[in-house]
Each structure stands twice: as C-alpha cells, then as structure tokens.
Coordinates of C-alpha atoms in Angstrom, one line a residue:
X12 CA 13.8 -18.8 -5.1
X13 CA 11.9 -16.3 -7.2
X14 CA 8.8 -14.7 -5.8
X15 CA 5.8 -14.5 -8.1
X16 CA 4.6 -11.0 -8.8
X17 CA 0.9 -10.8 -8.1
X18 CA -1.0 -8.3 -10.2
X19 CA -3.5 -6.5 -8.0
X20 CA -7.0 -6.5 -9.4
X21 CA -8.5 -3.4 -11.2
X22 CA -11.7 -2.6 -9.4
X23 CA -14.3 0.1 -9.1
X24 CA -14.5 1.9 -5.8
X25 CA -17.5 -0.2 -4.7
X26 CA -15.8 -3.4 -5.8
X27 CA -12.7 -2.4 -3.8
X28 CA -14.7 -1.9 -0.6
X29 CA -16.3 -5.3 -0.9
X30 CA -13.0 -7.0 -1.9
X31 CA -10.9 -5.5 0.8
X32 CA -13.3 -6.7 3.6
X33 CA -12.1 -10.2 2.7
X34 CA -8.4 -9.5 2.6
X35 CA -6.1 -10.3 5.5
X36 CA -4.0 -7.1 4.8
X37 CA -4.9 -3.5 4.2
X38 CA -4.9 -2.1 0.7
X39 CA -5.2 1.4 -0.6
X40 CA -7.3 2.3 -3.7
X41 CA -5.7 5.0 -5.8
X42 CA -6.7 5.9 -9.4
X43 CA -8.5 2.6 -10.0
X44 CA -5.5 0.6 -8.7
X45 CA -5.1 -1.4 -5.5
X46 CA -1.9 -1.2 -3.5
X47 CA -1.0 -3.5 -0.6
X48 CA 0.1 -1.5 2.5
X49 CA 3.6 -2.2 3.7
X50 CA 5.1 -1.9 7.2
X51 CA 7.1 1.2 8.3
X52 CA 10.4 1.8 10.1
X53 CA 10.8 2.4 13.8
X54 CA 11.6 6.1 13.1
X55 CA 8.5 6.4 10.9
X56 CA 6.4 4.9 13.7
X57 CA 7.8 7.3 16.3
X58 CA 7.1 10.3 14.1
X59 CA 3.6 9.2 13.6
X60 CA 3.0 8.7 17.3
X61 CA 4.3 12.2 18.0
X62 CA 2.2 13.8 15.3
X63 CA -1.0 12.1 16.3
X64 CA -0.4 12.9 20.0
X65 CA 0.1 16.6 19.1
X66 CA -3.1 16.6 17.0
X67 CA -5.1 14.9 19.7
X68 CA -3.9 17.4 22.3
X69 CA -4.7 20.3 20.1
X70 CA -8.2 19.1 19.3
X71 CA -9.1 18.2 22.9
X72 CA -12.5 19.6 23.8
X73 CA -13.5 19.9 20.1
X74 CA -15.9 17.6 18.1
X75 CA -13.0 16.5 16.0
X76 CA -11.3 13.1 16.2
X77 CA -7.8 12.1 15.3
X78 CA -7.1 8.9 13.4
X79 CA -4.1 6.7 12.6
X80 CA -3.2 4.3 9.8
X81 CA -5.9 1.9 11.0
X82 CA -8.6 4.2 9.6
X83 CA -9.5 4.1 6.0
X84 CA -10.1 7.6 4.6
X85 CA -12.0 8.8 1.5
X86 CA -11.5 12.4 0.8
X87 CA -14.4 14.4 -0.7
X88 CA -14.3 14.8 -4.4
X89 CA -12.0 11.8 -4.8
X90 CA -12.7 8.2 -5.6
X91 CA -9.5 7.1 -3.7
X92 CA -9.4 5.3 -0.4
X93 CA -6.2 5.5 1.7
X94 CA -4.8 4.7 5.1
X95 CA -2.9 7.9 6.0
X96 CA -0.5 8.0 8.9
X97 CA -2.6 10.6 10.6
X98 CA -6.0 12.1 9.9
X99 CA -8.5 14.5 11.5
X100 CA -12.3 14.6 10.9
X101 CA -14.9 16.9 12.4
X102 CA -17.8 15.2 10.6
X103 CA -20.4 13.8 13.0
X104 CA -21.0 10.9 10.6
X105 CA -17.4 9.6 11.2
X106 CA -18.2 9.1 14.9
X107 CA -20.6 6.3 14.1
X108 CA -18.8 4.7 11.1
X109 CA -17.3 1.3 12.0

C-alpha cells in the first residue's frame, strides 16, 4: 500500500494560528511552511526530562517559567512558531497566556 503525500498548506502566521486550533496534531510554522510534529525516541524523552528538570530547579524562586514541547513558542523578531523540547520565559504575559 502506498501512502499519499499530503502537502501542508502555505499560510500566513495569523492563518496558521487559526488553522492549527482545529488540528488534532501539533504543527510548527517555519518560514511560511507548516510541519507536522512527530514523536521522539525514549532516549530523546529522557534527555528532555533531565534538561527541563535542571532548568526548573535552577529557576526556582525566580519569575521565570520552564516549558516543554506542549508549549508553542514564538520568538521575538521571528514570524515562526515552534514547539521546542524545552523553553524558558520570564515575561509576565506568558503566565496568563492559555
């Protein structure tokens, strides 16, 4: 059986945000292209857990929060949206963003 190649849509950043809300899977938006997120390996998962645990411990008592790959990130000065394995933000606005 041959699987059909589905061409991801080309969207603006605003269109991507609306479109992704209706998708059952997560997608990253990089350079006007949409990429479905795949699963990782056991070793990859273990490394990410260790890294985020270290970040969380280091930031304890600060106003910063640690995120994992469930959190979509848009970096300043970039139109891209990604789901990094680990992230840190100290911006108060991120504490109230769903």
